[in-house]
Every structure is written in C-alpha cells, then in structure tokens.
Amino acid sequence: MSTKCRRFLVGLIAMGAMLLLSGQCLLNAEADTFINAKNAGLTERSSNNRALQNIIDKHKDGMTTIYVPKGAYFFSKGVIKLHSNLTGCKLIPETTFKRGYNE
C-alpha cells in the first residue's frame, strides 16, 4: 500500500474518531442538510474524487451530514478538502472506498 493511500485511510479514520469523540451522532438530527452521496453523484463505475469534492463544496453553508450508501466507490490519487460544517459522514458496513481507478 502506498504512503499516500495510507495517509488517506488514516485521515478518514481520524475524521471518524474526531466526530465520535466530539459527541456528535453520525446521523446528526441537528444537521441543516442531509445528503445521500450516491444520489448526489457518487458512482461505482468511475473515480469519485471530483464528485465528492463537488458535494462538499456545494453544501458549505449550514451543518451538513453526508450519507454514503452500500457500494464500492473508487477514488484516484488526489486530495479531498473538507469544510468545518460537516457534522458527519455515515458509512454502513457494506460501504467500501477503493483506491486506484484508472491510475
């Protein structure tokens, strides 16, 4: 596993830990906006870097929770910039983020 991939995975784990330790529920009822990422553009057929960044950037105002439903979502090398208004990212056990789509 490459160093960049390890850093991405560590970042995801750290984000989840911060949300849990801050006492916020992953499906936060206080969120102004609840986004189903698959309905908003994530796909299981191509890289999702741009789609996920577009979802995050589109919902900068108000508290937002992003729900990622069951599936295998591919990401290529790159950075996803998070904003402070994200209240949670809900992943169910059958959700998988995979690296390496058309790298």
PDB file of N, CA and C in Angstrom:
ATOM      1  N   MET A   1       0.853  -1.169   0.000  1.00  0.00           N
ATOM      2  CA  MET A   1       0.000   0.000   0.000  1.00  0.00           C
ATOM      3  C   MET A   1       0.901   1.234   0.000  1.00  0.00           C
ATOM      4  N   SER A   2       0.597   2.183  -0.841  1.00  0.00           N
ATOM      5  CA  SER A   2       1.441   3.374  -0.955  1.00  0.00           C
ATOM      6  C   SER A   2       1.274   4.292   0.257  1.00  0.00           C
ATOM      7  N   THR A   3       2.227   5.173   0.432  1.00  0.00           N
ATOM      8  CA  THR A   3       2.195   6.130   1.533  1.00  0.00           C
ATOM      9  C   THR A   3       0.984   7.049   1.417  1.00  0.00           C
ATOM     10  N   LYS A   4       0.658   7.488   0.196  1.00  0.00           N
ATOM     11  CA  LYS A   4      -0.493   8.378   0.009  1.00  0.00           C
ATOM     12  C   LYS A   4      -1.791   7.687   0.387  1.00  0.00           C
ATOM     13  N   CYS A   5      -1.899   6.418   0.032  1.00  0.00           N
ATOM     14  CA  CYS A   5      -3.096   5.652   0.367  1.00  0.00           C
ATOM     15  C   CYS A   5      -3.220   5.507   1.878  1.00  0.00           C
ATOM     16  N   ARG A   6      -2.098   5.192   2.535  1.00  0.00           N
ATOM     17  CA  ARG A   6      -2.111   5.065   3.992  1.00  0.00           C
ATOM     18  C   ARG A   6      -2.518   6.386   4.644  1.00  0.00           C
ATOM     19  N   ARG A   7      -1.998   7.490   4.125  1.00  0.00           N
ATOM     20  CA  ARG A   7      -2.354   8.806   4.684  1.00  0.00           C
ATOM     21  C   ARG A   7      -3.843   9.087   4.510  1.00  0.00           C
ATOM     22  N   PHE A   8      -4.396   8.742   3.353  1.00  0.00           N
ATOM     23  CA  PHE A   8      -5.829   8.943   3.098  1.00  0.00           C
ATOM     24  C   PHE A   8      -6.649   8.134   4.091  1.00  0.00           C
ATOM     25  N   LEU A   9      -6.298   6.866   4.280  1.00  0.00           N
ATOM     26  CA  LEU A   9      -7.037   6.000   5.197  1.00  0.00           C
ATOM     27  C   LEU A   9      -6.910   6.483   6.636  1.00  0.00           C
ATOM     28  N   VAL A  10      -5.715   6.906   7.033  1.00  0.00           N
ATOM     29  CA  VAL A  10      -5.518   7.435   8.381  1.00  0.00           C
ATOM     30  C   VAL A  10      -6.358   8.696   8.568  1.00  0.00           C
ATOM     31  N   GLY A  11      -6.433   9.538   7.544  1.00  0.00           N
ATOM     32  CA  GLY A  11      -7.264  10.748   7.612  1.00  0.00           C
ATOM     33  C   GLY A  11      -8.731  10.423   7.797  1.00  0.00           C
ATOM     34  N   LEU A  12      -9.228   9.422   7.061  1.00  0.00           N
ATOM     35  CA  LEU A  12     -10.629   9.018   7.210  1.00  0.00           C
ATOM     36  C   LEU A  12     -10.895   8.493   8.615  1.00  0.00           C
ATOM     37  N   ILE A  13      -9.984   7.682   9.122  1.00  0.00           N
ATOM     38  CA  ILE A  13     -10.152   7.133  10.467  1.00  0.00           C
ATOM     39  C   ILE A  13     -10.104   8.253  11.506  1.00  0.00           C
ATOM     40  N   ALA A  14      -9.167   9.187  11.337  1.00  0.00           N
ATOM     41  CA  ALA A  14      -9.058  10.311  12.275  1.00  0.00           C
ATOM     42  C   ALA A  14     -10.313  11.158  12.258  1.00  0.00           C
ATOM     43  N   MET A  15     -10.872  11.408  11.066  1.00  0.00           N
ATOM     44  CA  MET A  15     -12.092  12.204  10.969  1.00  0.00           C
ATOM     45  C   MET A  15     -13.226  11.501  11.717  1.00  0.00           C
ATOM     46  N   GLY A  16     -13.347  10.204  11.541  1.00  0.00           N
ATOM     47  CA  GLY A  16     -14.385   9.451  12.239  1.00  0.00           C
ATOM     48  C   GLY A  16     -14.200   9.491  13.740  1.00  0.00           C
ATOM     49  N   ALA A  17     -12.958   9.342  14.184  1.00  0.00           N
ATOM     50  CA  ALA A  17     -12.674   9.386  15.622  1.00  0.00           C
ATOM     51  C   ALA A  17     -12.996  10.756  16.206  1.00  0.00           C
ATOM     52  N   MET A  18     -12.657  11.815  15.486  1.00  0.00           N
ATOM     53  CA  MET A  18     -12.954  13.170  15.969  1.00  0.00           C
ATOM     54  C   MET A  18     -14.452  13.363  16.116  1.00  0.00           C
ATOM     55  N   LEU A  19     -15.216  12.872  15.149  1.00  0.00           N
ATOM     56  CA  LEU A  19     -16.667  13.024  15.224  1.00  0.00           C
ATOM     57  C   LEU A  19     -17.237  12.247  16.409  1.00  0.00           C
ATOM     58  N   LEU A  20     -16.749  11.036  16.625  1.00  0.00           N
ATOM     59  CA  LEU A  20     -17.236  10.237  17.743  1.00  0.00           C
ATOM     60  C   LEU A  20     -16.843  10.851  19.081  1.00  0.00           C
ATOM     61  N   LEU A  21     -15.599  11.317  19.199  1.00  0.00           N
ATOM     62  CA  LEU A  21     -15.131  11.883  20.451  1.00  0.00           C
ATOM     63  C   LEU A  21     -15.760  13.230  20.761  1.00  0.00           C
ATOM     64  N   SER A  22     -16.218  13.927  19.729  1.00  0.00           N
ATOM     65  CA  SER A  22     -16.841  15.229  19.967  1.00  0.00           C
ATOM     66  C   SER A  22     -18.280  15.085  20.442  1.00  0.00           C
ATOM     67  N   GLY A  23     -18.789  13.839  20.467  1.00  0.00           N
ATOM     68  CA  GLY A  23     -20.144  13.616  20.959  1.00  0.00           C
ATOM     69  C   GLY A  23     -21.213  13.815  19.910  1.00  0.00           C
ATOM     70  N   GLN A  24     -20.827  13.981  18.670  1.00  0.00           N
ATOM     71  CA  GLN A  24     -21.816  14.173  17.623  1.00  0.00           C
ATOM     72  C   GLN A  24     -22.245  12.825  17.074  1.00  0.00           C
ATOM     73  N   CYS A  25     -23.525  12.690  16.863  1.00  0.00           N
ATOM     74  CA  CYS A  25     -24.071  11.480  16.262  1.00  0.00           C
ATOM     75  C   CYS A  25     -23.757  11.494  14.777  1.00  0.00           C
ATOM     76  N   LEU A  26     -23.435  10.327  14.192  1.00  0.00           N
ATOM     77  CA  LEU A  26     -23.115  10.279  12.766  1.00  0.00           C
ATOM     78  C   LEU A  26     -24.298  10.675  11.904  1.00  0.00           C
ATOM     79  N   LEU A  27     -25.477  10.360  12.335  1.00  0.00           N
ATOM     80  CA  LEU A  27     -26.675  10.829  11.635  1.00  0.00           C
ATOM     81  C   LEU A  27     -27.266  11.925  12.496  1.00  0.00           C
ATOM     82  N   ASN A  28     -26.683  13.077  12.434  1.00  0.00           N
ATOM     83  CA  ASN A  28     -26.993  14.170  13.331  1.00  0.00           C
ATOM     84  C   ASN A  28     -28.322  14.817  12.964  1.00  0.00           C
ATOM     85  N   ALA A  29     -29.272  14.758  13.884  1.00  0.00           N
ATOM     86  CA  ALA A  29     -30.587  15.348  13.638  1.00  0.00           C
ATOM     87  C   ALA A  29     -30.501  16.869  13.577  1.00  0.00           C
ATOM     88  N   GLU A  30     -29.415  17.444  14.084  1.00  0.00           N
ATOM     89  CA  GLU A  30     -29.263  18.893  14.073  1.00  0.00           C
ATOM     90  C   GLU A  30     -28.741  19.422  12.743  1.00  0.00           C
ATOM     91  N   ALA A  31     -28.334  18.547  11.851  1.00  0.00           N
ATOM     92  CA  ALA A  31     -27.797  18.994  10.561  1.00  0.00           C
ATOM     93  C   ALA A  31     -28.889  19.689   9.765  1.00  0.00           C
ATOM     94  N   ASP A  32     -28.519  20.797   9.126  1.00  0.00           N
ATOM     95  CA  ASP A  32     -29.454  21.507   8.256  1.00  0.00           C
ATOM     96  C   ASP A  32     -29.691  20.732   6.968  1.00  0.00           C
ATOM     97  N   THR A  33     -28.660  20.024   6.519  1.00  0.00           N
ATOM     98  CA  THR A  33     -28.716  19.321   5.237  1.00  0.00           C
ATOM     99  C   THR A  33     -28.219  17.893   5.415  1.00  0.00           C
ATOM    100  N   PHE A  34     -28.957  16.948   4.854  1.00  0.00           N
ATOM    101  CA  PHE A  34     -28.584  15.534   4.852  1.00  0.00           C
ATOM    102  C   PHE A  34     -28.469  15.119   3.393  1.00  0.00           C
ATOM    103  N   ILE A  35     -27.269  14.721   2.964  1.00  0.00           N
ATOM    104  CA  ILE A  35     -27.013  14.420   1.556  1.00  0.00           C
ATOM    105  C   ILE A  35     -26.782  12.926   1.374  1.00  0.00           C
ATOM    106  N   ASN A  36     -27.515  12.304   0.456  1.00  0.00           N
ATOM    107  CA  ASN A  36     -27.221  10.942   0.028  1.00  0.00           C
ATOM    108  C   ASN A  36     -26.197  11.078  -1.093  1.00  0.00           C
ATOM    109  N   ALA A  37     -24.952  10.675  -0.829  1.00  0.00           N
ATOM    110  CA  ALA A  37     -23.856  10.905  -1.772  1.00  0.00           C
ATOM    111  C   ALA A  37     -24.078  10.205  -3.112  1.00  0.00           C
ATOM    112  N   LYS A  38     -24.689   9.041  -3.095  1.00  0.00           N
ATOM    113  CA  LYS A  38     -24.933   8.323  -4.350  1.00  0.00           C
ATOM    114  C   LYS A  38     -25.955   9.079  -5.209  1.00  0.00           C
ATOM    115  N   ASN A  39     -26.988   9.602  -4.584  1.00  0.00           N
ATOM    116  CA  ASN A  39     -27.978  10.401  -5.319  1.00  0.00           C
ATOM    117  C   ASN A  39     -27.380  11.713  -5.817  1.00  0.00           C
ATOM    118  N   ALA A  40     -26.334  12.188  -5.139  1.00  0.00           N
ATOM    119  CA  ALA A  40     -25.716  13.460  -5.494  1.00  0.00           C
ATOM    120  C   ALA A  40     -24.549  13.324  -6.461  1.00  0.00           C
ATOM    121  N   GLY A  41     -24.257  12.087  -6.913  1.00  0.00           N
ATOM    122  CA  GLY A  41     -23.231  11.962  -7.943  1.00  0.00           C
ATOM    123  C   GLY A  41     -22.167  10.895  -7.769  1.00  0.00           C
ATOM    124  N   LEU A  42     -22.013  10.297  -6.571  1.00  0.00           N
ATOM    125  CA  LEU A  42     -21.026   9.227  -6.428  1.00  0.00           C
ATOM    126  C   LEU A  42     -21.471   8.020  -7.252  1.00  0.00           C
ATOM    127  N   THR A  43     -20.528   7.350  -7.861  1.00  0.00           N
ATOM    128  CA  THR A  43     -20.826   6.210  -8.720  1.00  0.00           C
ATOM    129  C   THR A  43     -19.871   5.062  -8.412  1.00  0.00           C
ATOM    130  N   GLU A  44     -20.262   3.870  -8.753  1.00  0.00           N
ATOM    131  CA  GLU A  44     -19.400   2.707  -8.574  1.00  0.00           C
ATOM    132  C   GLU A  44     -18.666   2.367  -9.863  1.00  0.00           C
ATOM    133  N   ARG A  45     -18.741   3.240 -10.873  1.00  0.00           N
ATOM    134  CA  ARG A  45     -18.161   2.943 -12.182  1.00  0.00           C
ATOM    135  C   ARG A  45     -16.949   3.795 -12.535  1.00  0.00           C
ATOM    136  N   SER A  46     -16.654   4.823 -11.770  1.00  0.00           N
ATOM    137  CA  SER A  46     -15.526   5.692 -12.110  1.00  0.00           C
ATOM    138  C   SER A  46     -14.981   6.348 -10.842  1.00  0.00           C
ATOM    139  N   SER A  47     -13.900   7.106 -10.993  1.00  0.00           N
ATOM    140  CA  SER A  47     -13.309   7.803  -9.857  1.00  0.00           C
ATOM    141  C   SER A  47     -14.287   8.836  -9.308  1.00  0.00           C
ATOM    142  N   ASN A  48     -14.334   8.949  -7.992  1.00  0.00           N
ATOM    143  CA  ASN A  48     -15.295   9.833  -7.333  1.00  0.00           C
ATOM    144  C   ASN A  48     -14.678  11.066  -6.690  1.00  0.00           C
ATOM    145  N   ASN A  49     -13.401  11.324  -6.944  1.00  0.00           N
ATOM    146  CA  ASN A  49     -12.757  12.489  -6.335  1.00  0.00           C
ATOM    147  C   ASN A  49     -13.534  13.770  -6.620  1.00  0.00           C
ATOM    148  N   ARG A  50     -13.770  14.033  -7.870  1.00  0.00           N
ATOM    149  CA  ARG A  50     -14.446  15.278  -8.264  1.00  0.00           C
ATOM    150  C   ARG A  50     -15.890  15.301  -7.743  1.00  0.00           C
ATOM    151  N   ALA A  51     -16.592  14.169  -7.824  1.00  0.00           N
ATOM    152  CA  ALA A  51     -17.990  14.126  -7.378  1.00  0.00           C
ATOM    153  C   ALA A  51     -18.094  14.416  -5.880  1.00  0.00           C
ATOM    154  N   LEU A  52     -17.229  13.790  -5.071  1.00  0.00           N
ATOM    155  CA  LEU A  52     -17.274  14.028  -3.629  1.00  0.00           C
ATOM    156  C   LEU A  52     -16.896  15.466  -3.303  1.00  0.00           C
ATOM    157  N   GLN A  53     -15.877  16.005  -3.973  1.00  0.00           N
ATOM    158  CA  GLN A  53     -15.496  17.395  -3.718  1.00  0.00           C
ATOM    159  C   GLN A  53     -16.622  18.343  -4.105  1.00  0.00           C
ATOM    160  N   ASN A  54     -17.321  18.061  -5.205  1.00  0.00           N
ATOM    161  CA  ASN A  54     -18.459  18.899  -5.612  1.00  0.00           C
ATOM    162  C   ASN A  54     -19.572  18.870  -4.574  1.00  0.00           C
ATOM    163  N   ILE A  55     -19.851  17.689  -4.020  1.00  0.00           N
ATOM    164  CA  ILE A  55     -20.879  17.574  -2.977  1.00  0.00           C
ATOM    165  C   ILE A  55     -20.483  18.416  -1.769  1.00  0.00           C
ATOM    166  N   ILE A  56     -19.240  18.280  -1.337  1.00  0.00           N
ATOM    167  CA  ILE A  56     -18.758  19.032  -0.167  1.00  0.00           C
ATOM    168  C   ILE A  56     -18.804  20.539  -0.437  1.00  0.00           C
ATOM    169  N   ASP A  57     -18.318  20.959  -1.602  1.00  0.00           N
ATOM    170  CA  ASP A  57     -18.268  22.386  -1.925  1.00  0.00           C
ATOM    171  C   ASP A  57     -19.657  22.990  -2.102  1.00  0.00           C
ATOM    172  N   LYS A  58     -20.591  22.225  -2.625  1.00  0.00           N
ATOM    173  CA  LYS A  58     -21.949  22.721  -2.867  1.00  0.00           C
ATOM    174  C   LYS A  58     -22.696  23.003  -1.566  1.00  0.00           C
ATOM    175  N   HIS A  59     -22.308  22.309  -0.514  1.00  0.00           N
ATOM    176  CA  HIS A  59     -23.023  22.422   0.762  1.00  0.00           C
ATOM    177  C   HIS A  59     -22.124  23.002   1.842  1.00  0.00           C
ATOM    178  N   LYS A  60     -21.586  24.204   1.598  1.00  0.00           N
ATOM    179  CA  LYS A  60     -20.688  24.865   2.556  1.00  0.00           C
ATOM    180  C   LYS A  60     -21.449  25.574   3.669  1.00  0.00           C
ATOM    181  N   ASP A  61     -22.687  25.950   3.415  1.00  0.00           N
ATOM    182  CA  ASP A  61     -23.459  26.718   4.387  1.00  0.00           C
ATOM    183  C   ASP A  61     -24.335  25.794   5.219  1.00  0.00           C
ATOM    184  N   GLY A  62     -24.394  26.048   6.501  1.00  0.00           N
ATOM    185  CA  GLY A  62     -25.197  25.225   7.394  1.00  0.00           C
ATOM    186  C   GLY A  62     -24.504  23.916   7.705  1.00  0.00           C
ATOM    187  N   MET A  63     -25.011  23.234   8.703  1.00  0.00           N
ATOM    188  CA  MET A  63     -24.434  21.954   9.113  1.00  0.00           C
ATOM    189  C   MET A  63     -24.903  20.866   8.149  1.00  0.00           C
ATOM    190  N   THR A  64     -23.975  20.020   7.701  1.00  0.00           N
ATOM    191  CA  THR A  64     -24.259  19.025   6.672  1.00  0.00           C
ATOM    192  C   THR A  64     -23.772  17.646   7.101  1.00  0.00           C
ATOM    193  N   THR A  65     -24.600  16.630   6.857  1.00  0.00           N
ATOM    194  CA  THR A  65     -24.215  15.235   7.028  1.00  0.00           C
ATOM    195  C   THR A  65     -24.265  14.567   5.670  1.00  0.00           C
ATOM    196  N   ILE A  66     -23.197  13.849   5.307  1.00  0.00           N
ATOM    197  CA  ILE A  66     -23.131  13.124   4.038  1.00  0.00           C
ATOM    198  C   ILE A  66     -23.284  11.639   4.328  1.00  0.00           C
ATOM    199  N   TYR A  67     -24.291  11.024   3.719  1.00  0.00           N
ATOM    200  CA  TYR A  67     -24.546   9.593   3.863  1.00  0.00           C
ATOM    201  C   TYR A  67     -24.043   8.886   2.611  1.00  0.00           C
ATOM    202  N   VAL A  68     -23.178   7.887   2.791  1.00  0.00           N
ATOM    203  CA  VAL A  68     -22.643   7.109   1.669  1.00  0.00           C
ATOM    204  C   VAL A  68     -23.246   5.709   1.766  1.00  0.00           C
ATOM    205  N   PRO A  69     -24.207   5.378   0.884  1.00  0.00           N
ATOM    206  CA  PRO A  69     -24.879   4.084   0.970  1.00  0.00           C
ATOM    207  C   PRO A  69     -23.999   2.914   0.537  1.00  0.00           C
ATOM    208  N   LYS A  70     -24.524   1.722   0.732  1.00  0.00           N
ATOM    209  CA  LYS A  70     -23.831   0.485   0.380  1.00  0.00           C
ATOM    210  C   LYS A  70     -23.269   0.555  -1.034  1.00  0.00           C
ATOM    211  N   GLY A  71     -22.018   0.116  -1.195  1.00  0.00           N
ATOM    212  CA  GLY A  71     -21.392   0.092  -2.515  1.00  0.00           C
ATOM    213  C   GLY A  71     -19.885   0.131  -2.398  1.00  0.00           C
ATOM    214  N   ALA A  72     -19.229   0.044  -3.541  1.00  0.00           N
ATOM    215  CA  ALA A  72     -17.772   0.149  -3.633  1.00  0.00           C
ATOM    216  C   ALA A  72     -17.461   1.379  -4.476  1.00  0.00           C
ATOM    217  N   TYR A  73     -16.861   2.378  -3.891  1.00  0.00           N
ATOM    218  CA  TYR A  73     -16.620   3.660  -4.542  1.00  0.00           C
ATOM    219  C   TYR A  73     -15.123   3.829  -4.792  1.00  0.00           C
ATOM    220  N   PHE A  74     -14.756   4.128  -6.008  1.00  0.00           N
ATOM    221  CA  PHE A  74     -13.357   4.255  -6.396  1.00  0.00           C
ATOM    222  C   PHE A  74     -12.895   5.707  -6.305  1.00  0.00           C
ATOM    223  N   PHE A  75     -11.636   5.877  -5.888  1.00  0.00           N
ATOM    224  CA  PHE A  75     -11.001   7.188  -5.821  1.00  0.00           C
ATOM    225  C   PHE A  75      -9.609   7.077  -6.408  1.00  0.00           C
ATOM    226  N   SER A  76      -9.213   8.077  -7.187  1.00  0.00           N
ATOM    227  CA  SER A  76      -7.854   8.118  -7.715  1.00  0.00           C
ATOM    228  C   SER A  76      -7.011   9.011  -6.802  1.00  0.00           C
ATOM    229  N   LYS A  77      -5.722   9.126  -7.097  1.00  0.00           N
ATOM    230  CA  LYS A  77      -4.835   9.952  -6.280  1.00  0.00           C
ATOM    231  C   LYS A  77      -5.357  11.377  -6.250  1.00  0.00           C
ATOM    232  N   GLY A  78      -5.206  12.017  -5.117  1.00  0.00           N
ATOM    233  CA  GLY A  78      -5.626  13.402  -5.006  1.00  0.00           C
ATOM    234  C   GLY A  78      -6.072  13.744  -3.598  1.00  0.00           C
ATOM    235  N   VAL A  79      -6.565  14.953  -3.428  1.00  0.00           N
ATOM    236  CA  VAL A  79      -6.952  15.484  -2.136  1.00  0.00           C
ATOM    237  C   VAL A  79      -8.430  15.814  -2.140  1.00  0.00           C
ATOM    238  N   ILE A  80      -9.113  15.500  -1.047  1.00  0.00           N
ATOM    239  CA  ILE A  80     -10.490  15.925  -0.830  1.00  0.00           C
ATOM    240  C   ILE A  80     -10.443  16.947   0.301  1.00  0.00           C
ATOM    241  N   LYS A  81     -10.886  18.180   0.024  1.00  0.00           N
ATOM    242  CA  LYS A  81     -10.835  19.245   1.022  1.00  0.00           C
ATOM    243  C   LYS A  81     -12.166  19.291   1.776  1.00  0.00           C
ATOM    244  N   LEU A  82     -12.099  19.079   3.091  1.00  0.00           N
ATOM    245  CA  LEU A  82     -13.292  19.112   3.925  1.00  0.00           C
ATOM    246  C   LEU A  82     -13.523  20.516   4.460  1.00  0.00           C
ATOM    247  N   HIS A  83     -14.763  20.810   4.799  1.00  0.00           N
ATOM    248  CA  HIS A  83     -15.127  22.096   5.390  1.00  0.00           C
ATOM    249  C   HIS A  83     -15.633  21.854   6.807  1.00  0.00           C
ATOM    250  N   SER A  84     -15.571  22.859   7.655  1.00  0.00           N
ATOM    251  CA  SER A  84     -15.890  22.706   9.071  1.00  0.00           C
ATOM    252  C   SER A  84     -17.369  22.491   9.348  1.00  0.00           C
ATOM    253  N   ASN A  85     -18.235  22.652   8.350  1.00  0.00           N
ATOM    254  CA  ASN A  85     -19.667  22.491   8.587  1.00  0.00           C
ATOM    255  C   ASN A  85     -20.141  21.049   8.473  1.00  0.00           C
ATOM    256  N   LEU A  86     -19.246  20.108   8.160  1.00  0.00           N
ATOM    257  CA  LEU A  86     -19.647  18.710   8.049  1.00  0.00           C
ATOM    258  C   LEU A  86     -19.860  18.140   9.443  1.00  0.00           C
ATOM    259  N   THR A  87     -21.072  17.638   9.702  1.00  0.00           N
ATOM    260  CA  THR A  87     -21.379  17.085  11.013  1.00  0.00           C
ATOM    261  C   THR A  87     -21.106  15.592  11.060  1.00  0.00           C
ATOM    262  N   GLY A  88     -21.000  14.950   9.911  1.00  0.00           N
ATOM    263  CA  GLY A  88     -20.737  13.522   9.916  1.00  0.00           C
ATOM    264  C   GLY A  88     -20.697  12.963   8.514  1.00  0.00           C
ATOM    265  N   CYS A  89     -20.130  11.784   8.428  1.00  0.00           N
ATOM    266  CA  CYS A  89     -20.110  11.026   7.182  1.00  0.00           C
ATOM    267  C   CYS A  89     -20.495   9.612   7.555  1.00  0.00           C
ATOM    268  N   LYS A  90     -21.699   9.195   7.219  1.00  0.00           N
ATOM    269  CA  LYS A  90     -22.229   7.900   7.623  1.00  0.00           C
ATOM    270  C   LYS A  90     -21.898   6.858   6.575  1.00  0.00           C
ATOM    271  N   LEU A  91     -21.122   5.848   6.978  1.00  0.00           N
ATOM    272  CA  LEU A  91     -20.799   4.719   6.110  1.00  0.00           C
ATOM    273  C   LEU A  91     -21.385   3.469   6.742  1.00  0.00           C
ATOM    274  N   ILE A  92     -22.176   2.732   5.990  1.00  0.00           N
ATOM    275  CA  ILE A  92     -22.681   1.471   6.513  1.00  0.00           C
ATOM    276  C   ILE A  92     -21.626   0.401   6.285  1.00  0.00           C
ATOM    277  N   PRO A  93     -21.674  -0.736   6.985  1.00  0.00           N
ATOM    278  CA  PRO A  93     -20.596  -1.737   6.881  1.00  0.00           C
ATOM    279  C   PRO A  93     -20.302  -2.215   5.464  1.00  0.00           C
ATOM    280  N   GLU A  94     -21.274  -2.217   4.593  1.00  0.00           N
ATOM    281  CA  GLU A  94     -21.065  -2.706   3.235  1.00  0.00           C
ATOM    282  C   GLU A  94     -20.484  -1.656   2.296  1.00  0.00           C
ATOM    283  N   THR A  95     -20.136  -0.481   2.814  1.00  0.00           N
ATOM    284  CA  THR A  95     -19.558   0.585   2.008  1.00  0.00           C
ATOM    285  C   THR A  95     -18.045   0.431   1.969  1.00  0.00           C
ATOM    286  N   THR A  96     -17.472   0.515   0.765  1.00  0.00           N
ATOM    287  CA  THR A  96     -16.026   0.371   0.595  1.00  0.00           C
ATOM    288  C   THR A  96     -15.502   1.517  -0.250  1.00  0.00           C
ATOM    289  N   PHE A  97     -14.422   2.147   0.205  1.00  0.00           N
ATOM    290  CA  PHE A  97     -13.704   3.127  -0.607  1.00  0.00           C
ATOM    291  C   PHE A  97     -12.496   2.404  -1.170  1.00  0.00           C
ATOM    292  N   LYS A  98     -12.335   2.453  -2.478  1.00  0.00           N
ATOM    293  CA  LYS A  98     -11.213   1.755  -3.122  1.00  0.00           C
ATOM    294  C   LYS A  98     -10.338   2.753  -3.863  1.00  0.00           C
ATOM    295  N   ARG A  99      -9.040   2.522  -3.793  1.00  0.00           N
ATOM    296  CA  ARG A  99      -8.066   3.377  -4.459  1.00  0.00           C
ATOM    297  C   ARG A  99      -7.679   2.741  -5.780  1.00  0.00           C
ATOM    298  N   GLY A 100      -7.377   3.580  -6.764  1.00  0.00           N
ATOM    299  CA  GLY A 100      -6.732   3.076  -7.960  1.00  0.00           C
ATOM    300  C   GLY A 100      -7.554   3.009  -9.218  1.00  0.00           C
ATOM    301  N   TYR A 101      -8.661   3.717  -9.319  1.00  0.00           N
ATOM    302  CA  TYR A 101      -9.437   3.672 -10.540  1.00  0.00           C
ATOM    303  C   TYR A 101      -8.702   4.426 -11.647  1.00  0.00           C
ATOM    304  N   ASN A 102      -8.278   3.730 -12.669  1.00  0.00           N
ATOM    305  CA  ASN A 102      -7.592   4.307 -13.834  1.00  0.00           C
ATOM    306  C   ASN A 102      -6.381   5.150 -13.465  1.00  0.00           C
ATOM    307  N   GLU A 103      -5.583   4.682 -12.519  1.00  0.00           N
ATOM    308  CA  GLU A 103      -4.377   5.438 -12.157  1.00  0.00           C
ATOM    309  C   GLU A 103      -3.285   5.166 -13.147  1.00  0.00           C
TER     310      GLU A 103
END
